[in-house]
Short mmCIF file of C-alpha atoms and ligand atoms in Angstrom, two decimals:
data_model
loop_
_atom_site.label_atom_id
_atom_site.label_comp_id
_atom_site.label_asym_id
_atom_site.label_seq_id
_atom_site.Cartn_x
_atom_site.Cartn_y
_atom_site.Cartn_z
CA MET A 76 -0.15 3.59 26.89
CA THR A 77 3.52 4.69 28.43
CA ALA A 78 4.35 7.83 28.05
CA PRO A 79 6.88 7.67 24.94
CA VAL A 80 3.89 5.72 23.56
CA THR A 81 1.48 7.65 23.89
CA ASP A 82 3.63 10.87 22.41
CA ALA A 83 4.54 7.88 18.79
CA VAL A 84 0.36 7.58 19.30
CA SER A 85 -0.46 11.70 19.08
CA ALA A 86 2.61 11.94 16.47
CA LEU A 87 1.25 8.40 13.86
CA ARG A 88 -2.59 10.17 14.16
CA VAL A 89 -1.24 13.59 12.71
CA ASP A 90 1.21 11.80 10.10
CA VAL A 91 -2.10 8.79 9.58
CA ALA A 92 -5.21 11.57 9.09
CA ARG A 93 -2.77 14.00 6.33
CA LEU A 94 -1.89 10.46 4.55
CA HIS A 95 -5.19 10.18 3.88
CA GLN A 96 -5.22 13.99 2.09
CA GLU A 97 -2.82 12.68 -0.71
CA LEU A 98 -4.62 9.66 -1.03
CA ILE A 99 -7.09 12.40 -2.17
CA ARG A 100 -4.30 14.22 -4.01
CA TRP A 101 -3.62 11.96 -6.07
CA ASN A 102 -6.64 10.79 -7.01
CA LEU A 103 -6.76 7.66 -5.69
CA VAL A 104 -9.45 6.92 -4.20
CA VAL A 105 -13.19 8.00 -4.29
CA TRP A 106 -16.12 8.75 -1.56
CA THR A 107 -14.56 6.82 1.91
CA ALA A 108 -13.10 3.77 -0.41
CA GLY A 109 -8.36 3.45 0.64
CA ASN A 110 -7.33 3.47 3.31
CA VAL A 111 -3.90 4.09 5.77
CA SER A 112 -2.36 2.81 8.42
CA ALA A 113 1.00 3.34 11.35
CA ARG A 114 3.07 0.50 12.96
CA ILE A 115 3.92 2.50 16.12
CA PRO A 116 7.31 1.44 16.41
CA GLY A 117 7.66 -0.89 19.23
CA THR A 118 4.18 -1.79 20.22
CA GLU A 119 1.68 -4.36 19.19
CA LEU A 120 -0.64 -1.75 18.16
CA PHE A 121 -1.01 0.05 15.00
CA VAL A 122 -3.29 3.68 13.53
CA ILE A 123 -6.14 3.28 11.03
CA LYS A 124 -8.74 5.43 9.55
CA PRO A 125 -11.85 4.63 11.05
CA SER A 126 -14.93 3.44 8.89
CA GLY A 127 -17.40 4.78 6.69
CA VAL A 128 -15.56 9.15 7.66
CA ALA A 129 -15.60 11.39 4.65
CA TYR A 130 -12.25 12.22 3.60
CA ASP A 131 -12.86 16.24 4.80
CA ASP A 132 -13.67 14.82 8.28
CA LEU A 133 -11.04 12.74 8.98
CA LEU A 134 -8.16 14.05 11.97
CA PRO A 135 -5.64 13.00 13.99
CA GLU A 136 -8.79 12.39 16.89
CA SER A 137 -10.76 10.01 14.11
CA MET A 138 -7.77 7.78 14.25
CA VAL A 139 -8.25 4.43 15.36
CA VAL A 140 -5.72 2.63 17.70
CA CYS A 141 -5.65 -0.91 17.34
CA ASP A 142 -3.59 -4.49 17.99
CA LEU A 143 -2.85 -6.54 16.55
CA GLU A 144 -5.57 -9.23 16.66
CA GLY A 145 -7.54 -6.05 15.30
CA ARG A 146 -9.13 -5.25 18.32
CA VAL A 147 -10.01 -1.65 19.24
CA VAL A 148 -7.63 -0.23 22.14
CA GLU A 149 -8.33 3.68 21.38
CA GLY A 150 -10.84 5.52 19.52
CA ALA A 151 -14.67 6.25 18.58
CA ALA A 152 -14.99 5.27 15.87
CA ALA A 153 -14.92 1.98 14.18
CA PRO A 154 -12.08 0.89 12.48
CA SER A 155 -11.86 -0.13 9.44
CA SER A 156 -13.24 -3.10 7.56
CA ASP A 157 -10.46 -3.91 6.45
CA THR A 158 -8.71 -3.47 9.75
CA ALA A 159 -7.97 -7.55 9.58
CA ALA A 160 -5.91 -7.50 6.72
CA HIS A 161 -3.41 -4.16 8.08
CA ALA A 162 -3.69 -6.25 11.43
CA TYR A 163 -2.87 -9.69 9.74
CA VAL A 164 0.03 -8.00 7.30
CA TYR A 165 1.49 -6.35 10.34
CA ARG A 166 1.26 -9.77 12.42
CA ALA A 167 3.04 -11.56 9.09
CA MET A 168 6.11 -8.74 8.03
CA PRO A 169 7.40 -7.36 11.23
CA THR A 170 9.33 -4.26 9.13
CA VAL A 171 6.32 -3.75 7.60
CA GLY A 172 5.40 0.09 9.45
CA GLY A 173 2.84 1.29 6.83
CA VAL A 174 -0.05 -0.34 4.53
CA VAL A 175 -2.16 1.23 2.68
CA HIS A 176 -5.28 -0.39 0.51
CA THR A 177 -6.80 2.04 -2.80
CA HIS A 178 -9.66 0.59 -6.33
CA SER A 179 -7.14 3.25 -7.51
CA THR A 180 -9.02 3.20 -11.34
CA TYR A 181 -5.49 1.74 -13.56
CA ALA A 182 -4.13 -0.64 -11.02
CA THR A 183 -7.20 -1.83 -10.34
CA ALA A 184 -8.51 -2.47 -14.12
CA TRP A 185 -4.93 -5.09 -13.53
CA ALA A 186 -6.91 -6.50 -10.85
CA ALA A 187 -10.49 -7.22 -12.39
CA ARG A 188 -8.27 -9.23 -15.49
CA ALA A 189 -5.92 -10.87 -12.37
CA GLU A 190 -3.12 -9.67 -15.01
CA PRO A 191 0.24 -8.69 -13.15
CA ILE A 192 1.55 -5.13 -14.24
CA PRO A 193 4.94 -6.55 -17.00
CA CYS A 194 8.04 -4.81 -15.28
CA VAL A 195 8.67 -2.94 -18.68
CA LEU A 196 9.79 1.04 -17.42
CA THR A 197 12.25 1.60 -15.40
CA ALA A 198 10.70 3.00 -12.63
CA MET A 199 9.13 0.17 -12.10
CA ALA A 200 12.19 -1.51 -11.79
CA ASP A 201 13.69 0.80 -9.15
CA GLU A 202 10.53 0.29 -6.34
CA PHE A 203 9.22 -2.21 -7.07
CA GLY A 204 11.77 -4.32 -8.89
CA GLY A 205 10.16 -7.10 -11.00
CA GLU A 206 6.86 -7.14 -12.07
CA ILE A 207 3.86 -5.96 -9.50
CA PRO A 208 1.30 -9.34 -8.88
CA VAL A 209 -1.35 -10.76 -8.45
CA GLY A 210 -2.79 -12.30 -4.98
CA PRO A 211 -6.05 -14.54 -4.84
CA PHE A 212 -9.44 -13.44 -5.10
CA ALA A 213 -10.26 -13.10 -0.95
CA LEU A 214 -13.80 -12.17 0.17
CA ILE A 215 -14.00 -9.63 3.21
CA GLY A 216 -14.65 -10.95 6.71
CA ASP A 217 -11.59 -13.45 7.49
CA ASP A 218 -8.56 -14.12 7.41
CA SER A 219 -8.15 -15.22 3.49
CA ILE A 220 -7.27 -11.00 2.04
CA GLY A 221 -4.41 -10.54 5.17
CA LYS A 222 -3.10 -14.27 3.91
CA GLY A 223 -2.86 -13.63 0.36
CA ILE A 224 -1.08 -10.31 0.19
CA VAL A 225 1.61 -11.33 2.78
CA THR A 226 1.90 -14.93 0.77
CA THR A 227 1.59 -12.78 -2.58
CA LEU A 228 4.85 -10.62 -0.78
CA LEU A 229 6.53 -12.46 0.49
CA ALA A 230 7.22 -14.27 -2.98
CA HIS A 231 8.49 -10.87 -4.51
CA ARG A 232 10.58 -7.81 -4.04
CA SER A 233 6.77 -5.24 -4.91
CA PRO A 234 5.93 -3.29 -2.36
CA ALA A 235 2.35 -3.76 -4.35
CA VAL A 236 0.45 -6.73 -4.62
CA LEU A 237 -2.62 -6.33 -7.23
CA MET A 238 -5.94 -8.25 -5.23
CA ARG A 239 -8.03 -10.49 -7.77
CA ASN A 240 -11.04 -7.92 -8.79
CA HIS A 241 -10.30 -5.77 -6.01
CA GLY A 242 -7.31 -4.12 -5.83
CA VAL A 243 -3.95 -2.62 -4.21
CA PHE A 244 -2.51 -3.20 -0.71
CA THR A 245 0.72 -1.51 -0.43
CA ILE A 246 3.22 -1.86 2.11
CA GLY A 247 6.15 -0.02 2.88
CA SER A 248 8.63 0.56 6.09
CA THR A 249 6.42 3.39 6.91
CA ALA A 250 3.14 5.43 5.67
CA THR A 251 4.95 7.94 3.79
CA ALA A 252 5.98 4.06 1.94
CA ALA A 253 3.29 2.76 1.65
CA VAL A 254 1.72 5.76 0.37
CA LYS A 255 4.48 6.46 -2.21
CA ALA A 256 4.30 2.72 -2.96
CA ALA A 257 0.09 3.47 -4.18
CA VAL A 258 0.75 6.46 -5.96
CA MET A 259 3.69 4.74 -8.41
CA CYS A 260 1.74 1.90 -8.85
CA GLU A 261 -0.46 3.92 -9.75
CA ASP A 262 1.23 5.57 -11.92
CA VAL A 263 2.82 2.34 -13.51
CA ALA A 264 -0.30 1.09 -14.00
CA ARG A 265 -1.50 3.50 -16.07
CA THR A 266 1.87 4.08 -18.67
CA VAL A 267 2.12 0.16 -19.13
CA HIS A 268 -2.26 0.25 -19.36
CA ILE A 269 -1.20 2.99 -22.43
CA ALA A 270 2.12 1.58 -23.84
CA ARG A 271 -0.15 -2.17 -24.27
CA GLN A 272 -2.95 0.22 -26.80
CA LEU A 273 -0.50 1.41 -29.64
CA GLY A 274 1.96 -2.07 -29.14
CA ALA A 275 3.06 -4.69 -27.26
CA PRO A 276 6.16 -2.81 -24.04
CA ALA A 277 9.31 -3.76 -25.37
CA PRO A 278 10.91 -5.89 -22.47
CA ILE A 279 13.62 -5.19 -19.48
CA GLU A 280 16.48 -8.01 -18.84
CA THR A 281 15.87 -9.05 -15.22
CA ARG A 282 20.28 -8.40 -14.86
CA ASP A 283 18.81 -4.34 -15.97
CA ILE A 284 16.27 -4.44 -13.17
CA ASP A 285 18.34 -5.90 -10.81
CA ARG A 286 20.75 -3.23 -11.42
CA LEU A 287 17.68 -0.91 -11.51
CA TYR A 288 16.50 -1.94 -8.18
CA ASP A 289 19.70 -2.12 -6.55
CA ARG A 290 20.97 1.12 -7.07
CA TYR A 291 17.69 2.68 -5.97
CA GLN A 292 17.17 0.97 -3.07
CA ASN A 293 20.24 0.95 -1.94
CA ALA A 294 22.24 4.32 -3.18
CA TYR A 295 19.71 6.90 -4.62
CA GLY A 296 18.85 9.35 -2.52
CA GLN A 297 19.14 9.38 1.30
CA SER A 298 17.25 6.19 1.84
CA ALA A 299 14.63 4.14 -0.41
CA ALA A 300 11.13 5.53 0.91
CA GLU A 301 12.28 9.21 -0.68
ZN1 LIG B 591 -11.02 -2.62 -0.97
#
């Protein structure tokens, strides 16, 4: 690796280790489930969590660097068991800079029913631009999870997909943006679930969803990631 790449790897090791603590903070994961990765800009590499390490023990130096085929390039531990899915997303979606996977409770309850979360909140229109879609049932071991994530996300504006009977995958231009999408996904999954217990949530007109999405993505704050 060249010196600038080594510097980028060091910075992203710190970033990705820190973002795993955000998954704990926002109550999105239990035990060792869940993972965050970040593409190393200008390379065919990404940084990801090691497999089966307790969240308290996740340090920058324990992160693993992989190539876009999911092979380990740097790191002592085996990478996350979801590495192949992350690698597939980076290969297929060149603008994606970060990927997150969780089994967060409310969102995964929608995934268990294979039901998309309807866009019935303005915050959903802002972040997801419509429903949060369901991806296919897929088993770990080959490219089927990655393929299911990419096919579903390419057909929607949502940066989050509920993989059927499994859990949530989110993408972003950075790993921070992907973590934000995972946090927001769980939040709206919970709110819409509660709304459902009380009756039928009122729909938002497509035209208004478009307006909200455009405003939030293009004009709100400093950038969509904030
Ligand atoms: Zn999983």
